[in-house]
Coordinates of C-alpha atoms and ligand atoms in Angstrom, one line a residue:
M1 CA 61.4 129.4 165.0
S2 CA 62.7 130.6 161.6
L3 CA 60.7 130.4 158.5
K4 CA 63.2 128.0 157.1
R5 CA 62.8 125.6 160.0
E6 CA 59.0 125.9 159.9
I7 CA 59.1 124.9 156.2
E8 CA 61.5 122.0 156.8
R9 CA 59.4 120.4 159.4
R10 CA 56.2 120.5 157.4
R11 CA 54.8 117.4 155.6
T12 CA 51.6 118.1 153.7
F13 CA 50.2 115.1 151.9
G14 CA 47.2 113.2 150.7
I15 CA 46.2 109.6 151.1
I16 CA 44.6 108.1 148.0
S17 CA 43.0 104.8 147.3
H18 CA 40.3 103.0 145.6
P19 CA 37.2 102.9 147.9
D20 CA 37.6 100.2 150.6
A21 CA 41.3 99.7 150.3
G22 CA 41.8 101.2 153.7
K23 CA 42.4 104.9 153.3
T24 CA 40.2 105.9 156.3
T25 CA 41.7 103.2 158.5
L26 CA 45.2 104.3 157.7
T27 CA 44.4 108.0 158.2
E28 CA 43.0 107.1 161.6
K29 CA 46.1 105.1 162.6
L30 CA 48.3 108.0 161.6
L31 CA 46.3 110.4 163.7
L32 CA 46.4 108.0 166.6
F33 CA 50.2 108.0 166.4
G34 CA 50.2 111.8 166.3
G35 CA 48.0 111.9 169.3
A36 CA 45.6 113.9 167.3
I37 CA 42.7 111.5 168.2
Q38 CA 42.4 109.2 171.1
V39 CA 40.1 106.5 169.9
A40 CA 39.7 104.6 166.7
G41 CA 36.5 105.4 164.8
A42 CA 36.8 109.1 164.9
V43 CA 37.5 109.5 161.2
K44 CA 35.1 106.9 160.0
S45 CA 32.2 109.3 159.9
N46 CA 33.6 111.1 156.9
K47 CA 32.9 108.1 154.7
I48 CA 29.9 108.0 152.5
K49 CA 28.4 104.8 153.7
K50 CA 27.9 101.9 151.4
G51 CA 24.4 101.7 150.1
A52 CA 24.0 105.5 150.4
T53 CA 25.4 106.0 146.9
S54 CA 22.1 107.4 145.6
D55 CA 21.1 109.1 148.7
F56 CA 22.1 112.7 148.4
M57 CA 20.5 113.7 151.7
E58 CA 23.1 111.5 153.3
I59 CA 25.7 113.2 151.3
E60 CA 24.5 116.6 152.4
R61 CA 24.9 115.4 156.0
Q62 CA 28.3 114.0 155.3
R63 CA 29.3 117.3 153.7
G64 CA 29.0 118.9 157.1
I65 CA 31.3 116.3 158.7
S66 CA 33.7 116.4 155.8
V67 CA 34.6 120.1 156.5
A68 CA 36.1 119.0 159.8
T69 CA 38.1 116.2 158.3
S70 CA 39.2 118.1 155.1
V71 CA 42.5 118.8 156.7
M72 CA 43.9 117.0 159.6
G73 CA 47.0 118.6 161.1
F74 CA 49.1 117.3 164.0
E75 CA 52.5 117.6 165.6
Y76 CA 54.6 114.5 165.7
E77 CA 58.2 114.2 166.8
G78 CA 59.0 117.8 165.8
Y79 CA 57.2 117.6 162.5
K80 CA 54.0 119.4 161.6
V81 CA 52.0 116.9 159.6
N82 CA 49.0 118.0 157.4
I83 CA 46.9 115.2 156.0
L84 CA 44.5 116.4 153.3
D85 CA 41.5 114.3 153.0
T86 CA 40.2 113.2 149.6
P87 CA 36.7 112.0 149.1
G88 CA 36.6 108.3 148.5
H89 CA 33.4 108.4 146.4
Q90 CA 34.2 108.5 142.8
D91 CA 31.5 111.0 142.0
F92 CA 33.6 113.5 143.9
A93 CA 36.8 112.7 142.0
E94 CA 37.1 116.2 140.8
D95 CA 37.4 117.4 144.4
T96 CA 40.2 114.9 144.9
Y97 CA 42.0 116.1 141.8
R98 CA 41.9 119.6 143.1
T99 CA 43.1 118.6 146.6
L100 CA 46.0 116.8 144.9
T101 CA 47.2 120.2 143.7
A102 CA 47.7 121.3 147.3
V103 CA 49.8 118.3 148.5
D104 CA 53.6 117.9 148.4
S105 CA 53.4 114.2 148.4
V106 CA 51.0 111.3 148.4
I107 CA 50.5 107.9 150.1
I108 CA 48.7 105.4 147.9
V109 CA 46.9 102.6 149.7
I110 CA 46.4 99.3 147.8
D111 CA 44.4 96.3 148.9
A112 CA 46.7 93.3 148.9
A113 CA 44.1 91.0 147.6
K114 CA 43.0 93.2 144.7
G115 CA 46.1 95.1 143.6
V116 CA 45.7 98.3 141.6
E117 CA 42.1 99.3 141.0
A118 CA 40.4 101.8 138.7
Q119 CA 40.2 104.8 141.0
T120 CA 43.9 104.5 142.1
R121 CA 44.9 104.4 138.4
K122 CA 43.1 107.6 137.7
L123 CA 44.4 109.4 140.7
M124 CA 47.9 108.3 140.0
E125 CA 47.6 110.0 136.5
V126 CA 47.1 113.3 138.3
C127 CA 50.2 112.6 140.6
R128 CA 52.2 111.7 137.5
M129 CA 51.2 114.8 135.7
R130 CA 52.2 117.0 138.7
R131 CA 55.3 114.8 139.4
T132 CA 54.1 114.3 143.0
P133 CA 56.3 111.8 145.0
V134 CA 54.4 108.8 146.1
I135 CA 54.8 106.1 148.7
V136 CA 52.7 102.9 148.4
F137 CA 51.2 101.0 151.3
I138 CA 50.0 97.6 150.5
N139 CA 47.3 97.0 153.0
K140 CA 45.3 94.1 154.5
M141 CA 48.2 91.6 154.6
D142 CA 46.3 89.9 157.5
R143 CA 43.9 88.6 154.8
P144 CA 44.7 86.2 151.9
A145 CA 46.8 88.4 149.6
R146 CA 48.3 88.2 146.1
D147 CA 52.0 87.2 145.8
P148 CA 54.2 90.3 146.6
F149 CA 56.1 90.1 143.3
E150 CA 52.8 90.0 141.4
L151 CA 51.6 93.0 143.4
L152 CA 54.8 95.0 142.7
D153 CA 54.6 94.1 139.0
D154 CA 51.0 95.3 139.0
I155 CA 52.0 98.6 140.5
E156 CA 54.8 99.1 138.1
N157 CA 52.7 98.3 135.1
E158 CA 49.4 99.9 136.1
L159 CA 50.8 103.0 137.9
E160 CA 53.7 103.4 135.5
I161 CA 56.3 103.9 138.2
Q162 CA 59.4 102.0 139.2
V163 CA 58.9 100.4 142.7
C164 CA 61.3 99.8 145.5
P165 CA 60.1 97.6 148.3
L166 CA 61.2 98.9 151.7
S167 CA 59.6 96.2 153.6
W168 CA 58.8 92.6 152.8
P169 CA 55.9 90.5 154.0
I170 CA 56.3 87.2 155.7
S171 CA 53.4 85.1 154.4
H172 CA 49.9 86.5 154.5
G173 CA 46.3 85.9 155.6
P174 CA 45.9 83.8 158.8
D175 CA 49.5 82.8 158.5
F176 CA 50.9 86.4 158.3
R177 CA 53.9 86.7 160.5
G178 CA 55.0 90.3 159.9
V179 CA 57.4 92.1 157.7
F180 CA 61.1 92.4 157.3
N181 CA 61.8 96.2 157.3
I182 CA 64.4 96.6 154.6
F183 CA 64.7 100.3 155.3
E184 CA 65.7 99.8 158.9
Q185 CA 66.9 96.2 158.8
K186 CA 64.5 95.1 161.5
L187 CA 62.1 92.2 161.8
N188 CA 58.7 93.2 162.8
L189 CA 56.5 90.4 164.1
F190 CA 52.8 90.5 163.8
T191 CA 50.5 89.9 166.7
T192 CA 46.8 90.5 166.6
E193 CA 46.3 90.5 170.4
D194 CA 46.3 94.2 170.9
K195 CA 45.3 96.3 167.9
Q196 CA 46.5 99.5 169.3
R197 CA 50.0 98.2 170.0
L198 CA 52.7 97.3 167.6
G199 CA 54.0 93.7 167.3
E200 CA 57.4 92.8 168.5
S201 CA 60.3 94.4 166.6
I202 CA 63.7 92.7 166.5
E203 CA 66.8 94.3 165.1
I204 CA 68.7 92.1 162.7
T205 CA 72.3 92.6 161.6
D206 CA 72.1 90.1 158.9
I207 CA 68.8 88.4 158.0
F208 CA 70.7 85.8 155.9
S209 CA 72.8 84.6 158.9
G210 CA 69.9 82.7 160.4
E211 CA 69.6 84.8 163.5
A212 CA 66.0 85.6 162.8
D213 CA 64.9 82.1 161.7
K214 CA 63.5 81.0 164.9
Y215 CA 60.9 83.8 165.0
I216 CA 59.4 83.1 161.6
Q217 CA 59.5 79.4 160.9
P218 CA 58.5 77.8 158.6
H219 CA 58.9 80.9 156.4
A220 CA 62.6 81.7 157.0
V221 CA 63.9 80.0 153.8
N222 CA 61.2 81.5 151.7
L223 CA 61.7 85.0 153.1
K224 CA 65.4 84.9 152.3
E225 CA 64.8 83.6 148.8
E226 CA 62.3 86.4 148.2
L227 CA 64.6 89.0 149.7
E228 CA 67.4 87.9 147.4
L229 CA 65.1 88.0 144.4
S230 CA 63.7 91.3 145.4
S231 CA 67.1 93.0 145.9
A232 CA 68.2 91.6 142.5
G233 CA 65.0 92.7 140.8
Y234 CA 64.3 96.1 142.2
P235 CA 66.6 99.1 142.5
A236 CA 67.9 100.2 145.9
F237 CA 66.1 103.1 147.5
N238 CA 67.3 106.5 146.2
K239 CA 65.8 109.6 147.7
D240 CA 66.4 111.8 144.7
E241 CA 64.6 109.4 142.5
Y242 CA 61.7 109.3 144.9
L243 CA 61.5 113.1 145.1
A244 CA 61.6 113.3 141.3
A245 CA 58.5 111.0 141.3
R246 CA 60.4 108.3 139.4
L247 CA 60.6 105.8 142.2
A248 CA 57.9 104.7 144.6
P249 CA 58.9 103.1 147.9
V250 CA 56.5 100.3 148.9
F251 CA 55.5 99.1 152.4
F252 CA 53.4 96.1 153.4
G253 CA 51.2 96.0 156.4
S254 CA 47.7 96.0 157.9
A255 CA 46.2 99.3 158.8
L256 CA 43.4 97.8 160.7
N257 CA 45.8 96.0 163.0
N258 CA 48.1 99.0 163.2
F259 CA 50.8 96.9 161.6
G260 CA 53.5 98.5 159.4
V261 CA 52.0 101.9 160.0
R262 CA 54.7 103.3 162.2
E263 CA 57.4 102.2 159.8
L264 CA 55.5 103.9 157.0
L265 CA 55.1 107.1 159.0
D266 CA 58.8 107.2 160.2
C267 CA 60.1 106.6 156.7
F268 CA 57.6 109.1 155.3
L269 CA 58.7 111.8 157.7
Q270 CA 62.3 111.2 156.9
I271 CA 62.0 111.2 153.1
A272 CA 58.9 113.0 152.1
P273 CA 59.4 116.5 150.7
S274 CA 58.6 119.7 152.7
P275 CA 56.9 122.5 150.6
G276 CA 59.3 123.5 147.8
I277 CA 58.5 125.3 144.6
T278 CA 55.1 126.2 143.3
V279 CA 54.6 127.2 139.7
A280 CA 52.7 130.4 138.9
H281 CA 52.0 131.6 135.4
E282 CA 54.4 134.4 135.9
R283 CA 57.3 132.6 137.7
R284 CA 58.3 129.8 140.0
V285 CA 57.8 130.6 143.7
T286 CA 60.1 129.2 146.4
S287 CA 58.5 128.4 149.8
G288 CA 61.3 130.2 151.6
E289 CA 60.5 133.6 150.0
E290 CA 59.7 136.2 152.6
K291 CA 56.4 137.4 151.1
L292 CA 53.2 135.5 151.5
T293 CA 51.7 133.7 148.5
G294 CA 49.0 131.0 148.5
F295 CA 46.1 129.7 146.5
V296 CA 42.5 128.5 147.0
F297 CA 42.1 124.8 146.2
K298 CA 38.7 124.2 147.8
I299 CA 35.6 126.1 148.8
H300 CA 33.1 124.8 151.2
A301 CA 29.9 126.7 151.1
N302 CA 26.7 127.3 152.9
M303 CA 27.0 124.9 155.7
D304 CA 24.2 126.9 157.3
P305 CA 21.6 127.9 154.8
N306 CA 20.6 130.9 156.9
H307 CA 24.1 132.4 156.5
R308 CA 25.9 132.6 153.3
D309 CA 29.1 131.5 154.8
R310 CA 31.8 130.0 152.7
L311 CA 35.1 128.6 153.8
A312 CA 37.9 128.9 151.3
F313 CA 40.8 126.5 151.8
V314 CA 44.1 128.2 151.1
K315 CA 47.4 126.4 150.7
I316 CA 50.3 128.6 151.9
C317 CA 53.1 128.4 149.3
S318 CA 55.6 131.0 150.6
G319 CA 56.2 133.5 153.4
T320 CA 54.2 133.8 156.6
F321 CA 50.5 134.3 156.8
E322 CA 49.4 136.8 159.5
R323 CA 45.9 137.3 160.8
N324 CA 44.5 140.8 160.1
K325 CA 47.1 141.7 157.6
P326 CA 45.8 142.9 154.3
Y327 CA 46.5 140.6 151.3
F328 CA 46.1 141.1 147.6
H329 CA 43.5 139.0 145.8
T330 CA 45.1 139.0 142.4
R331 CA 42.0 138.1 140.3
S332 CA 39.8 140.9 141.6
K333 CA 42.8 143.2 142.4
K334 CA 41.2 143.8 145.8
S335 CA 42.9 144.0 149.2
L336 CA 41.3 141.6 151.7
K337 CA 41.9 141.1 155.4
F338 CA 41.0 138.1 157.5
S339 CA 40.2 138.4 161.1
S340 CA 39.5 134.8 161.9
P341 CA 41.6 132.5 159.7
T342 CA 41.1 128.9 160.7
A343 CA 43.7 126.2 161.2
F344 CA 42.7 122.6 161.2
M345 CA 44.1 120.4 163.9
A346 CA 42.5 116.9 163.6
E347 CA 38.8 117.4 164.3
K348 CA 39.2 120.8 165.8
K349 CA 39.2 124.1 164.1
S350 CA 40.8 127.1 165.8
V351 CA 41.7 130.7 164.9
V352 CA 45.4 131.0 163.9
D353 CA 47.6 134.1 164.1
Y354 CA 50.3 132.7 161.8
A355 CA 50.6 130.0 159.2
F356 CA 53.5 128.8 157.1
P357 CA 54.2 127.2 153.8
G358 CA 52.6 123.8 153.6
D359 CA 49.8 124.8 156.0
I360 CA 46.2 124.9 155.0
I361 CA 44.1 127.7 156.4
G362 CA 40.3 128.2 156.1
L363 CA 39.3 131.8 155.3
H364 CA 35.7 132.9 155.8
D365 CA 34.5 134.4 152.6
T366 CA 31.5 136.3 151.5
G367 CA 31.8 135.5 147.8
N368 CA 35.2 136.8 146.8
F369 CA 36.9 133.6 146.1
K370 CA 36.9 131.1 143.3
I371 CA 38.9 127.9 143.2
G372 CA 42.3 128.6 141.8
D373 CA 42.5 132.2 143.2
T374 CA 45.9 133.6 144.4
L375 CA 46.7 135.7 147.4
T376 CA 49.9 137.7 147.6
E377 CA 51.4 140.8 149.4
G378 CA 50.9 142.9 146.2
E379 CA 52.6 141.0 143.5
D380 CA 50.4 140.2 140.4
L381 CA 50.8 136.5 140.5
N382 CA 48.5 133.7 139.5
Y383 CA 49.1 130.1 140.5
K384 CA 48.8 127.5 137.8
G385 CA 47.5 124.0 138.0
I386 CA 44.0 123.8 139.3
P387 CA 42.9 121.9 136.2
S388 CA 39.4 121.1 135.2
F389 CA 39.0 117.6 133.8
S390 CA 36.4 116.8 131.1
P391 CA 33.2 115.8 132.9
E392 CA 31.8 112.4 132.2
F393 CA 28.1 113.3 132.4
F394 CA 26.3 116.2 130.8
R395 CA 22.8 117.7 131.0
Y396 CA 21.1 120.9 129.9
V397 CA 19.9 122.8 132.9
E398 CA 16.7 124.9 132.7
N399 CA 15.0 127.2 135.1
A400 CA 11.9 125.6 136.5
D401 CA 10.5 128.7 138.2
P402 CA 10.3 131.8 136.0
L403 CA 10.1 134.0 139.1
K404 CA 13.4 132.7 140.5
F405 CA 15.5 133.3 137.5
K406 CA 18.1 135.4 139.4
Q407 CA 18.3 133.0 142.3
L408 CA 19.1 130.2 139.9
A409 CA 21.8 132.2 138.1
K410 CA 23.4 133.1 141.4
G411 CA 23.1 129.6 142.9
L412 CA 24.6 128.0 139.8
D413 CA 27.4 130.6 139.8
H414 CA 28.2 129.9 143.5
L415 CA 28.1 126.1 143.1
M416 CA 30.4 126.3 140.1
D417 CA 32.9 128.5 142.0
E418 CA 32.8 125.8 144.7
G419 CA 33.7 123.3 142.0
V420 CA 30.7 121.1 142.5
A421 CA 30.4 120.7 138.7
Q422 CA 31.3 122.6 135.5
L423 CA 29.1 124.9 133.6
F424 CA 29.3 125.3 129.9
V425 CA 27.3 127.7 127.7
N426 CA 26.5 126.6 124.2
Q427 CA 27.8 129.1 121.7
S428 CA 25.0 128.7 119.2
N429 CA 22.0 128.9 121.4
G430 CA 23.2 130.1 124.8
R431 CA 21.8 127.1 126.6
K432 CA 23.5 126.2 129.9
I433 CA 25.0 122.7 130.2
I434 CA 26.2 121.2 133.5
G435 CA 29.0 118.6 133.3
T436 CA 29.8 116.3 136.2
V437 CA 32.2 113.5 137.1
G438 CA 29.3 111.4 138.6
P439 CA 25.6 111.2 138.1
L440 CA 25.0 111.9 141.8
Q441 CA 26.2 115.5 141.4
F442 CA 23.0 116.4 139.5
D443 CA 20.9 115.5 142.5
V444 CA 23.2 117.4 144.8
I445 CA 23.0 120.5 142.7
Q446 CA 19.2 120.4 142.4
F447 CA 18.9 119.9 146.1
R448 CA 21.3 122.6 147.1
L449 CA 19.8 125.1 144.6
Q450 CA 16.4 124.5 146.2
H451 CA 17.6 124.6 149.8
E452 CA 20.2 127.2 149.7
Y453 CA 19.0 129.6 147.0
G454 CA 15.3 128.9 146.7
A455 CA 15.7 128.2 143.0
S456 CA 14.5 125.2 141.1
C457 CA 15.9 123.7 138.0
R458 CA 15.0 121.0 135.5
Y459 CA 17.4 118.9 133.6
E460 CA 17.3 117.7 130.0
P461 CA 19.3 114.8 128.8
L462 CA 22.3 115.4 126.7
R463 CA 24.5 112.7 125.3
L464 CA 28.1 113.8 125.0
Y465 CA 31.4 111.9 125.0
K466 CA 33.8 114.5 126.3
A467 CA 34.4 118.2 126.7
C468 CA 37.7 119.1 124.9
W469 CA 39.8 122.2 125.5
M470 CA 41.6 123.3 122.3
E471 CA 45.1 124.4 121.4
S472 CA 45.8 125.3 117.8
F473 CA 48.9 125.9 115.7
S474 CA 46.8 127.5 113.0
K475 CA 44.5 130.4 113.8
S476 CA 42.6 130.0 110.5
Q477 CA 42.0 126.3 111.1
L478 CA 40.7 127.0 114.5
E479 CA 38.3 129.7 113.2
D480 CA 37.2 127.3 110.4
F481 CA 36.6 124.5 113.0
K482 CA 34.6 126.7 115.3
M483 CA 32.4 127.9 112.4
R484 CA 31.7 124.4 111.2
K485 CA 31.1 122.9 114.7
L486 CA 29.2 125.9 116.1
L487 CA 26.4 123.7 117.4
N488 CA 29.0 121.7 119.5
M489 CA 31.0 124.7 120.7
A490 CA 30.7 126.1 124.2
H491 CA 32.4 128.4 126.5
D492 CA 33.7 127.3 129.9
K493 CA 33.5 129.4 133.0
W494 CA 36.6 131.3 132.0
G495 CA 35.2 132.0 128.5
R496 CA 37.5 129.5 126.9
D497 CA 36.4 127.6 123.8
V498 CA 35.4 124.0 124.5
F499 CA 34.4 121.4 121.9
L500 CA 31.7 119.1 123.1
A501 CA 32.3 115.9 121.2
E502 CA 29.2 113.8 120.9
T503 CA 31.0 110.5 120.4
A504 CA 34.6 109.2 120.4
Y505 CA 34.2 108.8 116.7
A506 CA 33.2 112.5 116.2
L507 CA 36.3 113.5 118.1
Q508 CA 38.5 111.2 116.1
M509 CA 37.0 112.7 112.9
A510 CA 37.7 116.2 114.1
Q511 CA 41.3 115.2 115.0
E512 CA 41.8 113.8 111.5
K513 CA 40.3 116.7 109.6
F514 CA 41.9 119.4 111.7
P515 CA 45.4 118.1 112.4
D516 CA 46.6 121.5 113.6
I517 CA 44.2 121.5 116.4
K518 CA 45.0 119.7 119.6
F519 CA 42.1 118.5 121.7
H520 CA 42.7 118.1 125.5
F521 CA 40.5 116.4 128.1
I522 CA 42.0 118.7 130.7
S523 CA 41.9 122.5 130.9
E524 CA 45.6 123.0 131.7
F525 CA 48.0 121.8 129.1
Ligands
LIG601 P1 38.5 103.4 152.5 O1 38.5 104.6 153.4 O2 39.7 103.2 151.6 O3 37.2 103.3 151.7 O4 38.5 102.1 153.4 P2 38.3 101.9 154.9 O5 39.5 102.3 155.7 O6 37.0 102.3 155.3 O7 38.4 100.3 155.0 C1 37.4 99.5 154.3 C2 37.2 98.2 155.0 O8 38.4 97.4 155.1 C3 36.8 98.4 156.5 O9 35.9 97.3 156.8 C4 38.0 98.3 157.2 O10 37.8 97.9 158.6 C5 38.8 97.2 156.4 N1 40.2 97.2 156.6 C6 41.0 98.3 156.5 N2 42.3 97.9 156.7 C7 42.3 96.6 156.9 C8 43.3 95.6 157.2 O11 44.5 95.9 157.3 N3 42.9 94.3 157.3 C9 41.6 94.0 157.3 N4 41.3 92.7 157.4 N5 40.6 94.9 157.0 C10 41.0 96.1 156.8 P3 34.3 97.4 156.7 O12 33.8 96.2 157.3 O13 33.9 97.8 155.4 O14 34.0 98.7 157.6 P4 33.9 98.8 159.1 O15 32.6 98.2 159.5 O16 35.1 98.1 159.7 O17 33.9 100.3 159.4

């Protein structure tokens, strides 16, 4: 098969949702369709169980499982589908943000009773920033749900994107009858008898003619009214607008009952983008270019404490990856060869000889890789866009065992490469500060330092509002600022200046006093 054809048939995407909206259930149903798993329940184990939110041992256990479900690839009707898993737990949001840099599109799952929730809003910000095309699946229609118009309004307002319903629900809750598939002009009736099967699907030439009424009484009149209102109120589907991330097609269904999932998948395969252009600092790279390029978006380390094994997840952006061929690691300027690159097919890992744009491969690593690293065939290229976001929680980290100073430094270094948290070094006193997205991370770090590096650390509380990366239009103003705020200045892992604002007010004062400096909550701007 030609490289062009391999690219065209690839769909690499992520499913995002607020916890409990149904991401795991939907993932599982998609895998069932793809024949990648045979029984329901296979994906469930990746979830951090409710009630385990403060139990980091449980999280350690889950970490082992999550490597298997990080990427789930399967073949379906000629397409190669790669689903990239994103952790549902909000303390791991940073990991999700990074994974979103490796997808070509996204499916957002929303709970029909709840509408848009906090975590979805945040993740959508990342999609918007990267102009990632999104499709929305409104789930749990078999339960009492909010009015469809209200839900669509909610999505438009909260996620700041124009919506375009491609299916319409017929009632909801115990009275849920199915959906009218606007995209295919079919009526799909809902039955709960056999959860692995689809309900009946009836082709309709004109829903307004009454030909479908008998199947959906007493809701026929209401459905037609709603369809009329909807076609007047929402734009018709336009693929270019979707691909430009300005229009989100919306489907209704029930993942648990396997309802509306096939429509979603079929439409997704037709319209979702295959890998296109990836932006590097030096230039834009097209997936069809002959030479291999790719970047590391995730590192999974030390699954076995006895072996320092790390698995770097690389998204192929262009060309063909070949096993045992030397590639250029642009940050270290080293040539590296990989004898056992791993492909991920559902739960199984296997060694691959070739991989194509859109594919994710796992490379065994002995410490060469950091998140964001680029591989090429010799070109000095550095992919953009693995941003760090300002952490929400900060603590000073101190060595608790003077004899293990080196181990601590090494452990911290590795964990930061892996993206577990961010490390800042205060510019005035050299003290190390760890910043995380959730408080759970501190426990994870302490535990892993102890178990994997034999180092022990102690935390000291530190109240900070945000870490701000800076951009300045006036060099002298920046120098002046850094001098005055030296106690609050730090370096990030790349040596960039970061202002650690103690409060929102302190940041506001800084913004007012130093108008030529721009403060960003994200490291790429
Ligand atoms: P998440 O990954 O987004 O966190 O959500 P997950 O799929 O685990 O779903 C959360 C809960 O919602 C699960 O129930 C799941 O069975 C249920 N669910 C998912 N889709 C639907 C749907 O279409 N209809 C209904 N009624 N429920 C749905 P749970 O009781 O929390 O977990 P479990 O005991 O079933 O594993």
